[in-house]
Amino acid sequence: SQTIHQWPATLVQPVGSPLSLECTVEGTSNPNLYWYRQAAGRGLQLLFYSVGIGQISSEVPQNLSASRPQDRQFILSSKKLLLSDSGFYLCAWSSPPSAVFGPGTRLTVL
Amino acid sequence: GENVEQHPSTLSVQEGDSAVIKCTYSDSASNYFPWYKQELGKGPQLIIDIRSNVGEKKDQRIAVTLNKTAKHFSLHITETQPEDSAVYFCAARNNNNDMRFGAGTRLTVKP
C-alpha cells in the first residue's frame, strides 16, 4: 500500500537556527512530490515540487530550499529560520489516482 | 501552469442543511479532480474524486459535479453534521501528473 511519512511531527526552533524536514514515501515509484506550508487558519501554499531525483521547482522565493536525493525522499531545509517560517508543513505526492498527504510537521519558530 | 481557485473561504451552515463549495481551474488538460478533508492538526484526506469523463459522482451524503466546458467543479454535502466541520480542499491534476490545490474552505456545521 502507498504510505507517506514525515518527521519530526512537531518542532520548536529558535530564530536563525537551521531546519531539516524529511518526507519519504512507500509503495510507489517516480512520484511527483510536493512541499506545502499551511499557516494558522490558512490554505495550502505550494513551496516546492519535484518530478524526479535532483529536480526541484520553487513556487515562491523564500529562505527555504528543497532537495530530492532519492526517488522517494524529499527534504525541506533552511540555513536560518525566520519567525514567519512557523506553520504546518505538509509533504504530498501525486501519483495516480490521487495525491496523498503526509501527517504534517508543526514548526514553531521562537 | 494550472491555477485552481476555491470559494468560499469560509462557510457556516446549520446542522441538516446543505453545503456547496466551488472551484474553478485554468488548465483545460486537467483530467482528475479530487476533494480533500482536513481535520484539525492532521494532513488532508481524500474524500471523493471525479474524472473528466464523468459529470457527477455521489457517495452517500457527498457529491461532486464537473463542468468541463466552464472549467468548474463543486462539492455538495447534504444533511450536514457537526463532524463534517473541517477544511476542504479541491484540486486539479493534468496529464503531466501535476496536481494543484485550491486555497481551502473552512466549513463549520452548527448543531
mmCIF file of C-alpha atoms in Angstrom:
data_model
loop_
_atom_site.group_PDB
_atom_site.id
_atom_site.type_symbol
_atom_site.label_atom_id
_atom_site.label_comp_id
_atom_site.label_asym_id
_atom_site.label_seq_id
_atom_site.Cartn_x
_atom_site.Cartn_y
_atom_site.Cartn_z
ATOM 1 C CA SER A 1 0.000 0.000 0.000
ATOM 2 C CA GLN A 2 1.017 3.580 -0.516
ATOM 3 C CA THR A 3 2.127 5.461 2.567
ATOM 4 C CA ILE A 4 3.926 8.678 3.250
ATOM 5 C CA HIS A 5 5.975 9.529 6.308
ATOM 6 C CA GLN A 6 7.067 12.851 7.695
ATOM 7 C CA TRP A 7 9.264 13.667 10.619
ATOM 8 C CA PRO A 8 9.511 15.152 13.001
ATOM 9 C CA ALA A 9 5.842 15.579 13.890
ATOM 10 C CA THR A 10 6.488 18.758 15.847
ATOM 11 C CA LEU A 11 9.480 21.026 16.080
ATOM 12 C CA VAL A 12 10.295 24.157 18.057
ATOM 13 C CA GLN A 13 13.307 26.037 16.815
ATOM 14 C CA PRO A 14 14.894 29.413 17.625
ATOM 15 C CA VAL A 15 15.157 32.122 15.003
ATOM 16 C CA GLY A 16 18.338 31.763 12.978
ATOM 17 C CA SER A 17 18.689 28.026 13.517
ATOM 18 C CA PRO A 18 18.811 25.519 10.627
ATOM 19 C CA LEU A 19 15.948 23.280 9.581
ATOM 20 C CA SER A 20 15.626 19.876 8.020
ATOM 21 C CA LEU A 21 12.270 18.182 7.499
ATOM 22 C CA GLU A 22 12.143 14.805 5.872
ATOM 23 C CA CYS A 23 9.481 13.108 3.814
ATOM 24 C CA THR A 24 9.605 9.560 2.499
ATOM 25 C CA VAL A 25 7.070 7.609 0.501
ATOM 26 C CA GLU A 26 6.443 3.895 0.142
ATOM 27 C CA GLY A 27 4.541 1.828 -2.353
ATOM 28 C CA THR A 28 5.140 3.955 -5.411
ATOM 29 C CA SER A 29 7.950 4.865 -7.749
ATOM 30 C CA ASN A 30 8.886 8.084 -9.525
ATOM 31 C CA PRO A 31 6.166 10.119 -7.836
ATOM 32 C CA ASN A 32 5.717 13.855 -8.149
ATOM 33 C CA LEU A 33 6.442 15.203 -4.680
ATOM 34 C CA TYR A 34 5.320 18.448 -3.096
ATOM 35 C CA TRP A 35 6.028 20.554 -0.027
ATOM 36 C CA TYR A 36 3.198 22.742 1.197
ATOM 37 C CA ARG A 37 3.027 25.168 4.080
ATOM 38 C CA GLN A 38 -0.151 25.961 5.891
ATOM 39 C CA ALA A 39 -0.109 28.998 8.159
ATOM 40 C CA ALA A 40 -2.578 29.022 11.055
ATOM 41 C CA GLY A 41 -6.125 29.112 9.688
ATOM 42 C CA ARG A 42 -4.911 29.458 6.119
ATOM 43 C CA GLY A 43 -4.881 27.395 2.947
ATOM 44 C CA LEU A 44 -2.152 25.344 1.345
ATOM 45 C CA GLN A 45 0.772 27.303 -0.036
ATOM 46 C CA LEU A 46 2.827 25.313 -2.504
ATOM 47 C CA LEU A 47 6.523 25.757 -1.726
ATOM 48 C CA PHE A 48 8.335 23.230 -3.901
ATOM 49 C CA TYR A 49 7.583 20.374 -6.221
ATOM 50 C CA SER A 50 9.778 17.714 -7.726
ATOM 51 C CA VAL A 51 9.206 15.445 -10.702
ATOM 52 C CA GLY A 52 12.335 13.363 -10.150
ATOM 53 C CA ILE A 53 15.660 12.949 -8.385
ATOM 54 C CA GLY A 54 17.551 16.218 -8.251
ATOM 55 C CA GLN A 55 14.719 18.117 -9.961
ATOM 56 C CA ILE A 56 13.243 20.863 -7.816
ATOM 57 C CA SER A 57 10.942 23.703 -8.775
ATOM 58 C CA SER A 58 10.331 26.573 -6.407
ATOM 59 C CA GLU A 59 6.972 28.265 -6.369
ATOM 60 C CA VAL A 60 7.757 31.193 -4.088
ATOM 61 C CA PRO A 61 11.006 32.971 -3.223
ATOM 62 C CA GLN A 62 11.981 32.402 0.379
ATOM 63 C CA ASN A 63 14.754 31.260 2.655
ATOM 64 C CA LEU A 64 13.724 27.625 2.329
ATOM 65 C CA SER A 65 15.169 25.063 -0.038
ATOM 66 C CA ALA A 66 14.296 21.529 -1.030
ATOM 67 C CA SER A 67 16.238 18.537 -2.214
ATOM 68 C CA ARG A 68 15.404 15.126 -3.572
ATOM 69 C CA PRO A 69 18.404 12.893 -3.064
ATOM 70 C CA GLN A 70 16.467 9.686 -3.738
ATOM 71 C CA ASP A 71 13.366 8.791 -5.712
ATOM 72 C CA ARG A 72 11.171 8.530 -2.637
ATOM 73 C CA GLN A 73 12.819 11.059 -0.346
ATOM 74 C CA PHE A 74 12.069 14.750 -0.251
ATOM 75 C CA ILE A 75 13.766 17.127 2.170
ATOM 76 C CA LEU A 76 12.871 20.678 3.135
ATOM 77 C CA SER A 77 15.690 22.763 4.578
ATOM 78 C CA SER A 78 16.660 26.178 5.761
ATOM 79 C CA LYS A 79 20.007 27.597 6.826
ATOM 80 C CA LYS A 80 18.463 30.256 9.075
ATOM 81 C CA LEU A 81 14.847 30.135 10.196
ATOM 82 C CA LEU A 82 12.668 33.223 10.374
ATOM 83 C CA LEU A 83 9.668 33.801 12.628
ATOM 84 C CA SER A 84 7.497 33.775 9.510
ATOM 85 C CA ASP A 85 8.565 30.197 8.787
ATOM 86 C CA SER A 86 6.266 28.937 11.535
ATOM 87 C CA GLY A 87 3.454 26.790 10.218
ATOM 88 C CA PHE A 88 2.231 23.327 9.389
ATOM 89 C CA TYR A 89 4.355 21.690 6.695
ATOM 90 C CA LEU A 90 2.833 19.006 4.553
ATOM 91 C CA CYS A 91 4.525 16.692 2.139
ATOM 92 C CA ALA A 92 2.410 15.164 -0.593
ATOM 93 C CA TRP A 93 2.777 13.036 -3.631
ATOM 94 C CA SER A 94 0.762 12.997 -6.811
ATOM 95 C CA SER A 95 0.647 9.536 -8.245
ATOM 96 C CA PRO A 96 -2.416 8.072 -9.938
ATOM 97 C CA PRO A 97 -5.128 8.143 -8.982
ATOM 98 C CA SER A 98 -4.756 10.935 -6.456
ATOM 99 C CA ALA A 99 -2.498 12.889 -4.136
ATOM 100 C CA VAL A 100 -1.625 11.556 -0.736
ATOM 101 C CA PHE A 101 -0.600 13.795 2.116
ATOM 102 C CA GLY A 102 1.726 13.035 4.950
ATOM 103 C CA PRO A 103 0.707 13.654 8.559
ATOM 104 C CA GLY A 104 2.494 17.004 8.623
ATOM 105 C CA THR A 105 5.116 18.718 10.757
ATOM 106 C CA ARG A 106 4.140 21.577 13.002
ATOM 107 C CA LEU A 107 7.037 24.022 13.128
ATOM 108 C CA THR A 108 7.175 26.811 15.681
ATOM 109 C CA VAL A 109 9.962 29.351 15.362
ATOM 110 C CA LEU A 110 10.541 31.368 18.517
ATOM 111 C CA GLY B 1 0.643 26.057 -15.190
ATOM 112 C CA GLU B 2 -2.616 25.149 -13.523
ATOM 113 C CA ASN B 3 -4.373 27.645 -11.279
ATOM 114 C CA VAL B 4 -7.183 26.484 -9.000
ATOM 115 C CA GLU B 5 -9.491 28.925 -7.273
ATOM 116 C CA GLN B 6 -11.840 27.897 -4.487
ATOM 117 C CA HIS B 7 -14.837 29.662 -2.957
ATOM 118 C CA PRO B 8 -15.951 30.452 -0.354
ATOM 119 C CA SER B 9 -13.009 30.599 2.026
ATOM 120 C CA THR B 10 -15.341 30.099 4.998
ATOM 121 C CA LEU B 11 -18.793 28.583 5.157
ATOM 122 C CA SER B 12 -21.096 28.216 8.126
ATOM 123 C CA VAL B 13 -24.282 26.145 7.932
ATOM 124 C CA GLN B 14 -26.848 24.793 10.340
ATOM 125 C CA GLU B 15 -26.846 21.066 11.009
ATOM 126 C CA GLY B 16 -29.016 19.331 8.451
ATOM 127 C CA ASP B 17 -28.588 21.994 5.789
ATOM 128 C CA SER B 18 -26.569 21.528 2.598
ATOM 129 C CA ALA B 19 -23.129 22.953 1.914
ATOM 130 C CA VAL B 20 -21.672 23.716 -1.510
ATOM 131 C CA ILE B 21 -18.038 24.533 -2.268
ATOM 132 C CA LYS B 22 -16.999 25.613 -5.746
ATOM 133 C CA CYS B 23 -13.701 25.501 -7.604
ATOM 134 C CA THR B 24 -12.507 26.688 -10.989
ATOM 135 C CA TYR B 25 -9.389 25.626 -12.844
ATOM 136 C CA SER B 26 -7.426 27.114 -15.704
ATOM 137 C CA ASP B 27 -5.706 24.194 -17.475
ATOM 138 C CA SER B 28 -8.086 22.547 -19.925
ATOM 139 C CA ALA B 29 -5.799 19.486 -19.917
ATOM 140 C CA SER B 30 -6.680 18.743 -16.288
ATOM 141 C CA ASN B 31 -8.496 15.444 -16.087
ATOM 142 C CA TYR B 32 -8.788 14.468 -12.444
ATOM 143 C CA PHE B 33 -10.424 16.432 -9.651
ATOM 144 C CA PRO B 34 -10.181 15.209 -6.058
ATOM 145 C CA TRP B 35 -11.569 16.714 -2.884
ATOM 146 C CA TYR B 36 -9.817 16.530 0.462
ATOM 147 C CA LYS B 37 -10.992 16.991 4.028
ATOM 148 C CA GLN B 38 -8.544 18.218 6.630
ATOM 149 C CA GLU B 39 -9.353 17.896 10.284
ATOM 150 C CA LEU B 40 -7.537 19.951 12.859
ATOM 151 C CA GLY B 41 -3.850 19.076 13.182
ATOM 152 C CA LYS B 42 -3.914 16.408 10.508
ATOM 153 C CA GLY B 43 -2.990 16.099 6.867
ATOM 154 C CA PRO B 44 -5.752 16.330 4.247
ATOM 155 C CA GLN B 45 -7.531 13.082 3.406
ATOM 156 C CA LEU B 46 -9.138 12.216 0.092
ATOM 157 C CA ILE B 47 -12.934 12.012 0.401
ATOM 158 C CA ILE B 48 -14.169 11.880 -3.176
ATOM 159 C CA ASP B 49 -12.877 12.411 -6.683
ATOM 160 C CA ILE B 50 -14.141 12.748 -10.221
ATOM 161 C CA ARG B 51 -12.553 12.204 -13.612
ATOM 162 C CA SER B 52 -13.061 14.343 -16.667
ATOM 163 C CA ASN B 53 -15.206 11.769 -18.465
ATOM 164 C CA VAL B 54 -17.832 11.936 -15.716
ATOM 165 C CA GLY B 55 -20.200 14.802 -14.940
ATOM 166 C CA GLU B 56 -21.327 13.803 -11.470
ATOM 167 C CA LYS B 57 -20.380 11.341 -8.769
ATOM 168 C CA LYS B 58 -22.115 10.637 -5.496
ATOM 169 C CA ASP B 59 -21.083 8.838 -2.323
ATOM 170 C CA GLN B 60 -23.729 8.853 0.384
ATOM 171 C CA ARG B 61 -24.079 12.458 1.555
ATOM 172 C CA ILE B 62 -21.363 13.923 -0.629
ATOM 173 C CA ALA B 63 -21.421 14.529 -4.356
ATOM 174 C CA VAL B 64 -19.194 16.228 -6.869
ATOM 175 C CA THR B 65 -20.175 17.802 -10.168
ATOM 176 C CA LEU B 66 -17.885 18.749 -13.034
ATOM 177 C CA ASN B 67 -18.476 21.145 -15.902
ATOM 178 C CA LYS B 68 -15.509 20.744 -18.259
ATOM 179 C CA THR B 69 -16.716 23.403 -20.651
ATOM 180 C CA ALA B 70 -16.828 26.018 -17.926
ATOM 181 C CA LYS B 71 -13.852 24.501 -16.107
ATOM 182 C CA HIS B 72 -15.501 24.359 -12.738
ATOM 183 C CA PHE B 73 -16.383 21.661 -10.276
ATOM 184 C CA SER B 74 -18.246 21.613 -6.990
ATOM 185 C CA LEU B 75 -18.563 19.639 -3.780
ATOM 186 C CA HIS B 76 -22.032 19.162 -2.334
ATOM 187 C CA ILE B 77 -22.622 17.908 1.201
ATOM 188 C CA THR B 78 -26.220 17.193 2.146
ATOM 189 C CA GLU B 79 -27.711 16.717 5.609
ATOM 190 C CA THR B 80 -24.604 18.200 7.187
ATOM 191 C CA GLN B 81 -23.477 17.012 10.584
ATOM 192 C CA PRO B 82 -21.132 18.618 13.134
ATOM 193 C CA GLU B 83 -18.436 16.081 12.237
ATOM 194 C CA ASP B 84 -18.401 17.484 8.697
ATOM 195 C CA SER B 85 -16.761 20.588 10.165
ATOM 196 C CA ALA B 86 -13.267 20.768 8.672
ATOM 197 C CA VAL B 87 -11.229 22.460 5.976
ATOM 198 C CA TYR B 88 -11.980 21.194 2.483
ATOM 199 C CA PHE B 89 -9.597 21.443 -0.465
ATOM 200 C CA CYS B 90 -10.274 20.918 -4.128
ATOM 201 C CA ALA B 91 -7.537 20.022 -6.584
ATOM 202 C CA ALA B 92 -6.970 19.548 -10.300
ATOM 203 C CA ARG B 93 -4.450 17.254 -11.956
ATOM 204 C CA ASN B 94 -3.261 17.389 -15.551
ATOM 205 C CA ASN B 95 -1.712 14.833 -17.878
ATOM 206 C CA ASN B 96 1.754 15.572 -16.503
ATOM 207 C CA ASN B 97 0.571 14.341 -13.114
ATOM 208 C CA ASP B 98 0.924 17.863 -11.772
ATOM 209 C CA MET B 99 -1.675 18.463 -9.075
ATOM 210 C CA ARG B 100 -2.624 21.910 -7.806
ATOM 211 C CA PHE B 101 -4.855 22.725 -4.867
ATOM 212 C CA GLY B 102 -7.379 25.383 -4.064
ATOM 213 C CA ALA B 103 -6.854 27.611 -1.052
ATOM 214 C CA GLY B 104 -9.345 25.692 1.064
ATOM 215 C CA THR B 105 -12.766 26.259 2.614
ATOM 216 C CA ARG B 106 -13.331 26.180 6.346
ATOM 217 C CA LEU B 107 -16.726 24.595 6.867
ATOM 218 C CA THR B 108 -18.453 24.966 10.230
ATOM 219 C CA VAL B 109 -21.630 22.995 10.907
ATOM 220 C CA LYS B 110 -23.533 24.416 13.856
ATOM 221 C CA PRO B 111 -25.515 21.915 15.937
#
